[in-house]
PDB file of C-alpha atoms in Angstrom:
ATOM      1  CA  UNK F1460      -0.271   0.359  -0.316  1.00 60.00           C
ATOM      2  CA  UNK F1461       1.427   3.806  -1.252  1.00 71.00           C
ATOM      3  CA  UNK F1462       2.373   5.651   1.767  1.00 87.00           C
ATOM      4  CA  UNK F1463       3.674   9.014   1.781  1.00 94.00           C
ATOM      5  CA  UNK F1464       7.637   8.984   2.519  1.00 96.00           C
ATOM      6  CA  UNK F1465      10.291  12.184   3.644  1.00 97.00           C
ATOM      7  CA  UNK F1466      13.686  10.866   2.556  1.00 97.00           C
ATOM      8  CA  UNK F1467      16.426  13.263   4.246  1.00 97.00           C
ATOM      9  CA  UNK F1468      19.417  14.014   2.410  1.00 95.00           C
ATOM     10  CA  UNK F1469      20.837  14.239  -1.383  1.00 92.00           C
ATOM     11  CA  UNK F1470      24.089  11.674  -2.479  1.00 92.00           C
ATOM     12  CA  UNK F1471      23.834   8.969  -4.198  1.00 93.00           C
ATOM     13  CA  UNK F1472      22.213   6.708  -1.890  1.00 95.00           C
ATOM     14  CA  UNK F1473      19.149   9.356  -0.782  1.00 96.00           C
ATOM     15  CA  UNK F1474      18.868   8.933  -4.215  1.00 96.00           C
ATOM     16  CA  UNK F1475      18.807   5.974  -4.945  1.00 96.00           C
ATOM     17  CA  UNK F1476      16.162   5.452  -2.088  1.00 97.00           C
ATOM     18  CA  UNK F1477      13.869   7.899  -3.512  1.00 97.00           C
ATOM     19  CA  UNK F1478      13.899   6.368  -7.114  1.00 97.00           C
ATOM     20  CA  UNK F1479      12.808   2.638  -5.535  1.00 96.00           C
ATOM     21  CA  UNK F1480       9.924   4.506  -3.103  1.00 97.00           C
ATOM     22  CA  UNK F1481       8.406   6.669  -5.682  1.00 96.00           C
ATOM     23  CA  UNK F1482       8.644   3.983  -8.106  1.00 96.00           C
ATOM     24  CA  UNK F1483       6.499   1.589  -5.903  1.00 96.00           C
ATOM     25  CA  UNK F1484       4.421   4.047  -5.895  1.00 95.00           C
ATOM     26  CA  UNK F1485       4.223   5.685  -3.207  1.00 96.00           C
ATOM     27  CA  UNK F1486       4.127   9.871  -2.557  1.00 96.00           C
ATOM     28  CA  UNK F1487       7.876  11.156  -1.453  1.00 96.00           C
ATOM     29  CA  UNK F1488       8.988  14.223  -0.272  1.00 96.00           C
ATOM     30  CA  UNK F1489      13.007  15.002  -0.240  1.00 97.00           C
ATOM     31  CA  UNK F1490      15.076  17.173   1.429  1.00 96.00           C
ATOM     32  CA  UNK F1491      17.705  18.231  -0.417  1.00 94.00           C
ATOM     33  CA  UNK F1492      20.788  20.588   0.406  1.00 91.00           C
ATOM     34  CA  UNK F1493      20.787  23.490  -1.881  1.00 92.00           C
ATOM     35  CA  UNK F1494      16.978  25.351  -4.340  1.00 93.00           C
ATOM     36  CA  UNK F1495      20.063  25.398  -6.766  1.00 94.00           C
ATOM     37  CA  UNK F1496      19.422  21.490  -6.431  1.00 93.00           C
ATOM     38  CA  UNK F1497      16.415  21.079  -5.517  1.00 94.00           C
ATOM     39  CA  UNK F1498      15.220  23.515  -9.104  1.00 94.00           C
ATOM     40  CA  UNK F1499      17.423  21.267 -11.233  1.00 94.00           C
ATOM     41  CA  UNK F1500      15.948  17.670 -10.179  1.00 94.00           C
ATOM     42  CA  UNK F1501      12.528  19.910 -11.129  1.00 93.00           C
ATOM     43  CA  UNK F1502      13.729  20.393 -14.149  1.00 94.00           C
ATOM     44  CA  UNK F1503      15.640  17.702 -15.410  1.00 93.00           C
ATOM     45  CA  UNK F1504      14.259  14.893 -13.429  1.00 94.00           C
ATOM     46  CA  UNK F1505      17.775  14.045 -12.279  1.00 93.00           C
ATOM     47  CA  UNK F1506      20.050  14.671  -9.841  1.00 93.00           C
ATOM     48  CA  UNK F1507      22.608  16.882 -10.724  1.00 90.00           C
ATOM     49  CA  UNK F1508      25.960  15.344  -8.544  1.00 86.00           C
ATOM     50  CA  UNK F1509      24.614  11.961  -7.568  1.00 90.00           C
ATOM     51  CA  UNK F1510      23.611   8.923  -9.649  1.00 89.00           C
ATOM     52  CA  UNK F1511      23.093  11.631 -12.565  1.00 89.00           C
ATOM     53  CA  UNK F1512      22.353   8.467 -14.774  1.00 89.00           C
ATOM     54  CA  UNK F1513      18.807   7.610 -12.866  1.00 91.00           C
ATOM     55  CA  UNK F1514      15.892   9.315 -14.156  1.00 91.00           C
ATOM     56  CA  UNK F1515      12.896  10.437 -11.559  1.00 95.00           C
ATOM     57  CA  UNK F1516       9.530  10.100 -11.704  1.00 91.00           C
ATOM     58  CA  UNK F1517       8.413  13.541  -9.982  1.00 93.00           C
ATOM     59  CA  UNK F1518       4.640  12.607 -10.331  1.00 94.00           C
ATOM     60  CA  UNK F1519       5.620  11.057  -6.821  1.00 96.00           C
ATOM     61  CA  UNK F1520       8.899  13.025  -5.882  1.00 96.00           C
ATOM     62  CA  UNK F1521       8.589  16.595  -4.631  1.00 95.00           C
ATOM     63  CA  UNK F1522      12.344  17.996  -3.677  1.00 96.00           C
ATOM     64  CA  UNK F1523      12.057  20.893  -1.580  1.00 95.00           C
ATOM     65  CA  UNK F1524      15.155  22.737   0.880  1.00 94.00           C
ATOM     66  CA  UNK F1525      12.451  23.428   3.917  1.00 93.00           C
ATOM     67  CA  UNK F1526      12.890  20.474   6.552  1.00 92.00           C
ATOM     68  CA  UNK F1527       9.119  20.958   7.822  1.00 91.00           C
ATOM     69  CA  UNK F1528       7.326  21.054   4.294  1.00 88.00           C
ATOM     70  CA  UNK F1529       9.758  17.909   3.572  1.00 90.00           C
ATOM     71  CA  UNK F1530       7.954  16.071   6.904  1.00 92.00           C
ATOM     72  CA  UNK F1531       4.733  17.598   6.586  1.00 88.00           C
ATOM     73  CA  UNK F1532       2.033  14.752   6.982  1.00 84.00           C
ATOM     74  CA  UNK F1533       4.701  12.065   5.926  1.00 92.00           C
ATOM     75  CA  UNK F1534       4.242   8.730   7.670  1.00 92.00           C
ATOM     76  CA  UNK F1535       7.953   7.272   6.978  1.00 96.00           C
ATOM     77  CA  UNK F1536      11.073   9.167   7.240  1.00 97.00           C
ATOM     78  CA  UNK F1537      14.354   7.860   6.019  1.00 97.00           C
ATOM     79  CA  UNK F1538      17.517   9.371   7.118  1.00 98.00           C
ATOM     80  CA  UNK F1539      20.049   8.839   4.161  1.00 97.00           C
ATOM     81  CA  UNK F1540      22.900  11.447   4.756  1.00 95.00           C
ATOM     82  CA  UNK F1541      26.821  10.987   5.461  1.00 93.00           C
ATOM     83  CA  UNK F1542      26.928  10.244   8.737  1.00 93.00           C
ATOM     84  CA  UNK F1543      29.666  13.215   8.953  1.00 91.00           C
ATOM     85  CA  UNK F1544      26.217  15.024   8.886  1.00 93.00           C
ATOM     86  CA  UNK F1545      23.735  13.794  10.892  1.00 95.00           C
ATOM     87  CA  UNK F1546      24.177  15.176  14.168  1.00 95.00           C
ATOM     88  CA  UNK F1547      24.041  18.743  12.951  1.00 95.00           C
ATOM     89  CA  UNK F1548      20.833  17.921  10.236  1.00 95.00           C
ATOM     90  CA  UNK F1549      19.276  16.204  13.171  1.00 94.00           C
ATOM     91  CA  UNK F1550      20.015  19.579  15.998  1.00 93.00           C
ATOM     92  CA  UNK F1551      18.132  21.483  12.904  1.00 92.00           C
ATOM     93  CA  UNK F1552      15.194  19.558  13.483  1.00 94.00           C
ATOM     94  CA  UNK F1553      12.421  20.051  15.792  1.00 90.00           C
ATOM     95  CA  UNK F1554      11.354  16.823  17.548  1.00 91.00           C
ATOM     96  CA  UNK F1555       7.694  17.399  18.122  1.00 89.00           C
ATOM     97  CA  UNK F1556       7.650  16.946  14.084  1.00 89.00           C
ATOM     98  CA  UNK F1557       8.164  13.302  14.822  1.00 88.00           C
ATOM     99  CA  UNK F1558       5.701  12.452  17.279  1.00 81.00           C
ATOM    100  CA  UNK F1559       3.619  10.780  15.105  1.00 83.00           C
ATOM    101  CA  UNK F1560       6.167   8.766  12.461  1.00 89.00           C
ATOM    102  CA  UNK F1561       7.881   5.909  12.327  1.00 94.00           C
ATOM    103  CA  UNK F1562      11.740   6.674  11.705  1.00 96.00           C
ATOM    104  CA  UNK F1563      14.359   4.872   9.130  1.00 97.00           C
ATOM    105  CA  UNK F1564      17.994   4.817   9.312  1.00 97.00           C
ATOM    106  CA  UNK F1565      20.288   4.305   6.266  1.00 97.00           C
ATOM    107  CA  UNK F1566      23.082   5.503   6.928  1.00 96.00           C
ATOM    108  CA  UNK F1567      26.539   3.605   7.357  1.00 93.00           C
ATOM    109  CA  UNK F1568      29.201   5.259   9.449  1.00 94.00           C
ATOM    110  CA  UNK F1569      29.714   5.960  13.349  1.00 95.00           C
ATOM    111  CA  UNK F1570      28.475   9.846  14.553  1.00 95.00           C
ATOM    112  CA  UNK F1571      31.553  11.504  14.420  1.00 93.00           C
ATOM    113  CA  UNK F1572      33.241  12.460  18.156  1.00 92.00           C
ATOM    114  CA  UNK F1573      30.187  10.356  19.327  1.00 94.00           C
ATOM    115  CA  UNK F1574      30.747   6.813  19.355  1.00 92.00           C
ATOM    116  CA  UNK F1575      27.376   5.677  18.465  1.00 96.00           C
ATOM    117  CA  UNK F1576      25.341   4.710  15.717  1.00 97.00           C
ATOM    118  CA  UNK F1577      23.425   7.013  13.744  1.00 97.00           C
ATOM    119  CA  UNK F1578      20.395   5.246  15.268  1.00 96.00           C
ATOM    120  CA  UNK F1579      21.355   5.702  18.890  1.00 96.00           C
ATOM    121  CA  UNK F1580      21.804   9.699  18.168  1.00 96.00           C
ATOM    122  CA  UNK F1581      18.962  10.277  16.275  1.00 96.00           C
ATOM    123  CA  UNK F1582      15.951   8.110  18.523  1.00 95.00           C
ATOM    124  CA  UNK F1583      18.100  10.931  21.667  1.00 94.00           C
ATOM    125  CA  UNK F1584      17.761  14.198  19.574  1.00 93.00           C
ATOM    126  CA  UNK F1585      14.430  13.224  18.920  1.00 93.00           C
ATOM    127  CA  UNK F1586      13.406  12.010  21.823  1.00 91.00           C
ATOM    128  CA  UNK F1587      11.865   8.843  20.088  1.00 92.00           C
ATOM    129  CA  UNK F1588      10.281   6.022  22.253  1.00 85.00           C
ATOM    130  CA  UNK F1589      10.866   3.510  20.507  1.00 84.00           C
ATOM    131  CA  UNK F1590      14.081   2.599  18.072  1.00 87.00           C
ATOM    132  CA  UNK F1591      14.982   3.392  14.312  1.00 95.00           C
ATOM    133  CA  UNK F1592      13.870   0.826  11.759  1.00 97.00           C
ATOM    134  CA  UNK F1593      17.259  -0.028   9.314  1.00 98.00           C
ATOM    135  CA  UNK F1594      17.203   0.148   6.296  1.00 98.00           C
ATOM    136  CA  UNK F1595      20.489  -1.494   4.711  1.00 96.00           C
ATOM    137  CA  UNK F1596      22.271  -3.976   1.841  1.00 89.00           C
ATOM    138  CA  UNK F1597      24.056  -5.158   0.258  1.00 92.00           C
ATOM    139  CA  UNK F1598      22.832  -2.639  -2.768  1.00 90.00           C
ATOM    140  CA  UNK F1599      24.884  -0.215  -4.282  1.00 90.00           C
ATOM    141  CA  UNK F1600      23.061   2.812  -5.752  1.00 92.00           C
ATOM    142  CA  UNK F1601      24.530   2.589  -8.651  1.00 92.00           C
ATOM    143  CA  UNK F1602      23.108  -1.285  -9.542  1.00 93.00           C
ATOM    144  CA  UNK F1603      20.103   0.187  -8.067  1.00 93.00           C
ATOM    145  CA  UNK F1604      20.170   2.723 -11.008  1.00 91.00           C
ATOM    146  CA  UNK F1605      20.716   0.377 -13.971  1.00 92.00           C
ATOM    147  CA  UNK F1606      17.822  -1.667 -12.059  1.00 94.00           C
ATOM    148  CA  UNK F1607      19.523  -4.875 -11.090  1.00 95.00           C
ATOM    149  CA  UNK F1608      18.228  -7.024  -9.250  1.00 96.00           C
ATOM    150  CA  UNK F1609      18.536  -6.128  -5.868  1.00 96.00           C
ATOM    151  CA  UNK F1610      17.919  -7.352  -2.283  1.00 96.00           C
ATOM    152  CA  UNK F1611      17.052  -4.920   0.607  1.00 97.00           C
ATOM    153  CA  UNK F1612      16.611  -5.613   4.248  1.00 97.00           C
ATOM    154  CA  UNK F1613      14.528  -4.006   6.759  1.00 98.00           C
ATOM    155  CA  UNK F1614      15.222  -4.121  10.139  1.00 97.00           C
ATOM    156  CA  UNK F1615      13.382  -3.353  13.741  1.00 96.00           C
ATOM    157  CA  UNK F1616      12.016  -4.273  16.885  1.00 94.00           C
ATOM    158  CA  UNK F1617       8.228  -3.922  15.701  1.00 94.00           C
ATOM    159  CA  UNK F1618       7.519  -6.616  13.036  1.00 95.00           C
ATOM    160  CA  UNK F1619       4.173  -5.371  12.099  1.00 95.00           C
ATOM    161  CA  UNK F1620       6.214  -1.923  10.699  1.00 95.00           C
ATOM    162  CA  UNK F1621       8.706  -3.756   9.422  1.00 96.00           C
ATOM    163  CA  UNK F1622       5.735  -5.660   7.258  1.00 96.00           C
ATOM    164  CA  UNK F1623       4.660  -2.393   6.306  1.00 95.00           C
ATOM    165  CA  UNK F1624       7.977  -1.001   5.190  1.00 95.00           C
ATOM    166  CA  UNK F1625       8.439  -4.267   3.226  1.00 95.00           C
ATOM    167  CA  UNK F1626       4.828  -3.623   1.264  1.00 94.00           C
ATOM    168  CA  UNK F1627       6.141  -0.284   0.321  1.00 94.00           C
ATOM    169  CA  UNK F1628       8.677  -1.050  -1.747  1.00 95.00           C
ATOM    170  CA  UNK F1629       7.064  -3.071  -4.807  1.00 92.00           C
ATOM    171  CA  UNK F1630       9.170  -3.463  -7.924  1.00 96.00           C
ATOM    172  CA  UNK F1631      10.417  -6.373 -10.031  1.00 97.00           C
ATOM    173  CA  UNK F1632      14.145  -5.591  -9.710  1.00 97.00           C
ATOM    174  CA  UNK F1633      13.738  -5.375  -5.269  1.00 97.00           C
ATOM    175  CA  UNK F1634      13.010  -8.167  -3.400  1.00 97.00           C
ATOM    176  CA  UNK F1635      13.398  -6.933   0.766  1.00 97.00           C
ATOM    177  CA  UNK F1636      14.444  -9.209   3.500  1.00 97.00           C
ATOM    178  CA  UNK F1637      13.303  -8.694   7.288  1.00 97.00           C
ATOM    179  CA  UNK F1638      15.585  -8.871  10.423  1.00 97.00           C
ATOM    180  CA  UNK F1639      15.421  -8.158  14.001  1.00 97.00           C
ATOM    181  CA  UNK F1640      18.699  -6.504  14.930  1.00 97.00           C
ATOM    182  CA  UNK F1641      18.311  -2.854  13.709  1.00 97.00           C
ATOM    183  CA  UNK F1642      21.845  -2.441  16.228  1.00 96.00           C
ATOM    184  CA  UNK F1643      23.627  -5.425  14.727  1.00 97.00           C
ATOM    185  CA  UNK F1644      23.434  -4.548  11.192  1.00 97.00           C
ATOM    186  CA  UNK F1645      24.304  -0.892  11.450  1.00 97.00           C
ATOM    187  CA  UNK F1646      27.395  -1.902  13.165  1.00 97.00           C
ATOM    188  CA  UNK F1647      28.087  -4.171  10.303  1.00 97.00           C
ATOM    189  CA  UNK F1648      27.123  -1.715   7.620  1.00 96.00           C
ATOM    190  CA  UNK F1649      29.805   0.378   9.540  1.00 96.00           C
ATOM    191  CA  UNK F1650      32.839  -2.450   9.575  1.00 97.00           C
ATOM    192  CA  UNK F1651      32.544  -3.604   6.336  1.00 96.00           C
ATOM    193  CA  UNK F1652      33.734  -0.223   5.529  1.00 96.00           C
ATOM    194  CA  UNK F1653      37.046  -0.580   6.884  1.00 97.00           C
ATOM    195  CA  UNK F1654      37.336  -4.448   5.370  1.00 97.00           C
ATOM    196  CA  UNK F1655      37.092  -2.400   2.344  1.00 97.00           C
ATOM    197  CA  UNK F1656      39.383  -0.251   2.910  1.00 97.00           C
ATOM    198  CA  UNK F1657      42.093  -3.164   3.612  1.00 97.00           C
ATOM    199  CA  UNK F1658      40.760  -5.005   0.876  1.00 97.00           C
ATOM    200  CA  UNK F1659      41.633  -2.400  -1.340  1.00 97.00           C
ATOM    201  CA  UNK F1660      45.336  -1.525  -0.057  1.00 97.00           C
ATOM    202  CA  UNK F1661      45.992  -5.393  -0.679  1.00 97.00           C
ATOM    203  CA  UNK F1662      44.868  -5.163  -4.451  1.00 97.00           C
ATOM    204  CA  UNK F1663      46.548  -1.922  -5.060  1.00 97.00           C
ATOM    205  CA  UNK F1664      50.499  -3.478  -3.422  1.00 97.00           C
ATOM    206  CA  UNK F1665      49.515  -6.869  -6.322  1.00 96.00           C
ATOM    207  CA  UNK F1666      48.187  -9.083  -3.312  1.00 96.00           C
ATOM    208  CA  UNK F1667      45.828 -11.918  -5.943  1.00 93.00           C
ATOM    209  CA  UNK F1668      43.052 -13.167  -4.913  1.00 93.00           C
ATOM    210  CA  UNK F1669      44.452 -15.948  -2.600  1.00 96.00           C
ATOM    211  CA  UNK F1670      45.746 -13.665  -0.071  1.00 96.00           C
ATOM    212  CA  UNK F1671      42.362 -11.489  -0.607  1.00 95.00           C
ATOM    213  CA  UNK F1672      40.056 -14.300   0.578  1.00 96.00           C
ATOM    214  CA  UNK F1673      42.386 -14.767   3.666  1.00 97.00           C
ATOM    215  CA  UNK F1674      42.272 -11.120   4.427  1.00 97.00           C
ATOM    216  CA  UNK F1675      38.540 -11.225   4.248  1.00 97.00           C
ATOM    217  CA  UNK F1676      37.988 -14.082   5.608  1.00 97.00           C
ATOM    218  CA  UNK F1677      40.005 -13.344   9.482  1.00 97.00           C
ATOM    219  CA  UNK F1678      38.413  -9.964   8.622  1.00 97.00           C
ATOM    220  CA  UNK F1679      34.611 -11.580   8.748  1.00 97.00           C
ATOM    221  CA  UNK F1680      36.341 -13.056  12.375  1.00 97.00           C
ATOM    222  CA  UNK F1681      36.778 -10.144  14.108  1.00 98.00           C
ATOM    223  CA  UNK F1682      33.835  -7.811  13.081  1.00 98.00           C
ATOM    224  CA  UNK F1683      31.855 -10.880  14.314  1.00 97.00           C
ATOM    225  CA  UNK F1684      33.709 -10.414  17.223  1.00 97.00           C
ATOM    226  CA  UNK F1685      33.551  -6.728  17.949  1.00 98.00           C
ATOM    227  CA  UNK F1686      29.993  -6.770  17.005  1.00 98.00           C
ATOM    228  CA  UNK F1687      29.417  -9.882  19.380  1.00 97.00           C
ATOM    229  CA  UNK F1688      30.947  -7.544  22.435  1.00 97.00           C
ATOM    230  CA  UNK F1689      29.411  -4.322  21.520  1.00 96.00           C
ATOM    231  CA  UNK F1690      25.498  -5.482  20.704  1.00 95.00           C
ATOM    232  CA  UNK F1691      25.599  -8.907  21.822  1.00 94.00           C
ATOM    233  CA  UNK F1692      22.147 -10.914  20.424  1.00 94.00           C
ATOM    234  CA  UNK F1693      21.633 -14.260  18.534  1.00 94.00           C
ATOM    235  CA  UNK F1694      22.231 -13.496  15.002  1.00 96.00           C
ATOM    236  CA  UNK F1695      23.555 -15.414  11.830  1.00 96.00           C
ATOM    237  CA  UNK F1696      26.107 -13.330  10.522  1.00 97.00           C
ATOM    238  CA  UNK F1697      25.442 -15.534   6.896  1.00 95.00           C
ATOM    239  CA  UNK F1698      22.478 -13.640   6.088  1.00 96.00           C
ATOM    240  CA  UNK F1699      22.703 -11.327   3.554  1.00 96.00           C
ATOM    241  CA  UNK F1700      22.439  -7.979   5.268  1.00 96.00           C
ATOM    242  CA  UNK F1701      25.611  -8.515   7.676  1.00 96.00           C
ATOM    243  CA  UNK F1702      28.019 -10.518   5.211  1.00 96.00           C
ATOM    244  CA  UNK F1703      26.714 -10.526   2.184  1.00 95.00           C
ATOM    245  CA  UNK F1704      27.102  -6.661   2.269  1.00 93.00           C
ATOM    246  CA  UNK F1705      30.392  -7.243   3.819  1.00 95.00           C
ATOM    247  CA  UNK F1706      31.761  -8.833   0.626  1.00 95.00           C
ATOM    248  CA  UNK F1707      29.698  -5.836  -1.945  1.00 93.00           C
ATOM    249  CA  UNK F1708      31.763  -3.320  -0.382  1.00 93.00           C
ATOM    250  CA  UNK F1709      34.686  -5.484   0.225  1.00 93.00           C
ATOM    251  CA  UNK F1710      34.842  -7.088  -3.654  1.00 92.00           C
ATOM    252  CA  UNK F1711      32.958  -4.580  -5.822  1.00 91.00           C
ATOM    253  CA  UNK F1712      34.375  -1.284  -7.987  1.00 87.00           C
ATOM    254  CA  UNK F1713      31.437   0.784  -6.984  1.00 89.00           C
ATOM    255  CA  UNK F1714      32.716   0.826  -3.330  1.00 92.00           C
ATOM    256  CA  UNK F1715      34.019   3.940  -2.512  1.00 93.00           C
ATOM    257  CA  UNK F1716      35.536   2.272   0.294  1.00 95.00           C
ATOM    258  CA  UNK F1717      37.575  -0.147  -1.670  1.00 96.00           C
ATOM    259  CA  UNK F1718      38.531   2.866  -3.781  1.00 96.00           C
ATOM    260  CA  UNK F1719      39.855   5.106  -0.835  1.00 96.00           C
ATOM    261  CA  UNK F1720      42.272   1.709  -0.044  1.00 97.00           C
ATOM    262  CA  UNK F1721      43.970   1.694  -3.295  1.00 97.00           C
ATOM    263  CA  UNK F1722      44.929   4.839  -3.714  1.00 97.00           C
ATOM    264  CA  UNK F1723      46.387   4.347  -0.041  1.00 97.00           C
ATOM    265  CA  UNK F1724      48.333   1.029  -1.304  1.00 96.00           C
ATOM    266  CA  UNK F1725      49.176   3.122  -4.170  1.00 95.00           C
ATOM    267  CA  UNK F1726      51.365   5.539  -1.804  1.00 95.00           C
ATOM    268  CA  UNK F1727      48.893   8.968  -2.297  1.00 96.00           C
ATOM    269  CA  UNK F1728      48.811  10.101   1.314  1.00 95.00           C
ATOM    270  CA  UNK F1729      45.676   9.510   3.114  1.00 94.00           C
ATOM    271  CA  UNK F1730      45.270  13.323   3.048  1.00 94.00           C
ATOM    272  CA  UNK F1731      45.529  13.448  -0.616  1.00 95.00           C
ATOM    273  CA  UNK F1732      43.388  10.116  -1.159  1.00 94.00           C
ATOM    274  CA  UNK F1733      40.587  11.929   0.456  1.00 92.00           C
ATOM    275  CA  UNK F1734      40.610  14.665  -1.396  1.00 93.00           C
ATOM    276  CA  UNK F1735      40.655  13.006  -4.630  1.00 93.00           C
ATOM    277  CA  UNK F1736      37.305  11.128  -3.795  1.00 87.00           C
ATOM    278  CA  UNK F1737      33.798  12.584  -5.039  1.00 78.00           C
ATOM    279  CA  UNK F1738      32.066  10.792  -2.455  1.00 79.00           C
ATOM    280  CA  UNK F1739      32.413  10.051   1.386  1.00 83.00           C
ATOM    281  CA  UNK F1740      34.349   7.350   2.626  1.00 90.00           C
ATOM    282  CA  UNK F1741      32.747   6.480   5.527  1.00 92.00           C
ATOM    283  CA  UNK F1742      35.315   3.520   6.236  1.00 94.00           C
ATOM    284  CA  UNK F1743      38.104   6.321   7.204  1.00 96.00           C
ATOM    285  CA  UNK F1744      36.207   8.182   9.715  1.00 95.00           C
ATOM    286  CA  UNK F1745      34.948   4.380  11.038  1.00 96.00           C
ATOM    287  CA  UNK F1746      38.261   3.594  11.934  1.00 96.00           C
ATOM    288  CA  UNK F1747      39.012   6.880  13.455  1.00 96.00           C
ATOM    289  CA  UNK F1748      35.719   6.540  15.677  1.00 96.00           C
ATOM    290  CA  UNK F1749      36.178   2.677  16.310  1.00 97.00           C
ATOM    291  CA  UNK F1750      39.532   2.996  18.211  1.00 96.00           C
ATOM    292  CA  UNK F1751      38.445   3.711  21.542  1.00 96.00           C
ATOM    293  CA  UNK F1752      35.816   2.064  21.355  1.00 95.00           C
ATOM    294  CA  UNK F1753      37.803  -1.599  20.691  1.00 96.00           C
ATOM    295  CA  UNK F1754      40.313  -0.885  23.174  1.00 94.00           C
ATOM    296  CA  UNK F1755      38.651  -1.600  26.153  1.00 94.00           C
ATOM    297  CA  UNK F1756      37.673  -4.798  24.806  1.00 94.00           C
ATOM    298  CA  UNK F1757      41.397  -6.431  24.324  1.00 93.00           C
ATOM    299  CA  UNK F1758      40.130  -8.452  21.173  1.00 96.00           C
ATOM    300  CA  UNK F1759      42.554  -9.738  18.300  1.00 96.00           C
ATOM    301  CA  UNK F1760      41.566  -7.644  15.239  1.00 97.00           C
ATOM    302  CA  UNK F1761      44.660  -7.743  13.284  1.00 97.00           C
ATOM    303  CA  UNK F1762      42.811  -6.398  10.738  1.00 98.00           C
ATOM    304  CA  UNK F1763      41.184  -3.700  12.099  1.00 98.00           C
ATOM    305  CA  UNK F1764      43.841  -2.160  13.748  1.00 98.00           C
ATOM    306  CA  UNK F1765      46.475  -2.503  10.801  1.00 98.00           C
ATOM    307  CA  UNK F1766      43.768  -0.286   8.608  1.00 98.00           C
ATOM    308  CA  UNK F1767      43.771   2.370  11.866  1.00 98.00           C
ATOM    309  CA  UNK F1768      47.520   2.600  11.940  1.00 98.00           C
ATOM    310  CA  UNK F1769      48.297   3.004   7.887  1.00 98.00           C
ATOM    311  CA  UNK F1770      44.782   5.403   7.643  1.00 97.00           C
ATOM    312  CA  UNK F1771      46.055   7.897  11.292  1.00 97.00           C
ATOM    313  CA  UNK F1772      49.047   6.989  12.161  1.00 97.00           C
ATOM    314  CA  UNK F1773      50.949   7.069   9.093  1.00 94.00           C
ATOM    315  CA  UNK F1774      52.213   3.669   8.852  1.00 97.00           C
ATOM    316  CA  UNK F1775      53.147   2.219   5.358  1.00 97.00           C
ATOM    317  CA  UNK F1776      50.947   0.322   3.925  1.00 97.00           C
ATOM    318  CA  UNK F1777      53.749  -2.230   2.335  1.00 96.00           C
ATOM    319  CA  UNK F1778      55.135  -2.829   5.259  1.00 96.00           C
ATOM    320  CA  UNK F1779      51.993  -3.131   7.277  1.00 97.00           C
ATOM    321  CA  UNK F1780      50.543  -5.259   4.909  1.00 96.00           C
ATOM    322  CA  UNK F1781      54.061  -7.924   5.029  1.00 95.00           C
ATOM    323  CA  UNK F1782      52.587  -7.919   9.152  1.00 94.00           C
ATOM    324  CA  UNK F1783      49.491  -9.002   8.100  1.00 95.00           C
ATOM    325  CA  UNK F1784      51.302 -11.944   6.012  1.00 93.00           C
ATOM    326  CA  UNK F1785      52.219 -12.817   9.798  1.00 91.00           C
ATOM    327  CA  UNK F1786      49.492 -13.223  12.053  1.00 95.00           C
ATOM    328  CA  UNK F1787      45.945 -14.013   9.394  1.00 95.00           C
ATOM    329  CA  UNK F1788      44.622 -17.821   9.462  1.00 92.00           C
TER     330      UNK F1788
END
């Protein structure tokens, strides 16, 4: 059944979400950053900067720069901004606007300076009674634009709400999966970006498929140990939303985090590599935010720690991967 959905964010992933919910017949209010962008979308039916190849059906989409207009009468609101902008975005919103609205988070990064996943910070700032739902992959916005068959996971603690949102997505190339572990889904979606950076570095250093398979499988164990320690509930990591999402990001050429790793592996300084990126590589910031969280846990995390040293302590990628050769199993 069609619903009224507000999407906050104007990057590639937000554009992909707007596309699939509108194509499913829902009315979508789209909060974008600038009037120039909103006007371009209305005139050209495309986002000028992100996922510009995706045609947008303006019959169902209303772009706006006014938060109150975007949220007015919406049944659902989806946060799809980069993690770095979560705090300022939420602080600009009136919690009273969300009294009768279900909040969904589709962000893959820690909120900088807080150590919190976006769902936690949004729930606290908006004074929500229920936990946020989470919409996750494995999926790349670019493949959604190409109408490639995609599995989308909706995670939440209220089965009726999860089922209701699933029914909002009715497209032949989209399959929805339900999940009851929103926090775990958020954590894995953040950690997998760090693993993708490691894969990109190894790739640029001419390590082949054999080594990167071992690197990734060891990293999966690290992700599992971290999430079990931070958010201990029963979960099957072989569900597509966990390790399926990790594998997509680790190996795909669409992965901006893997791209960052490839640049660093070529010897480009991290700061310069970040400047060369057209979009945000969340794994860089997640690695820094994760470090103080995992220190008290005393876990064996050679891949995660190696990426931290390369990105934030100026460690030499060639030597770091050499060290990993002796620590992986």
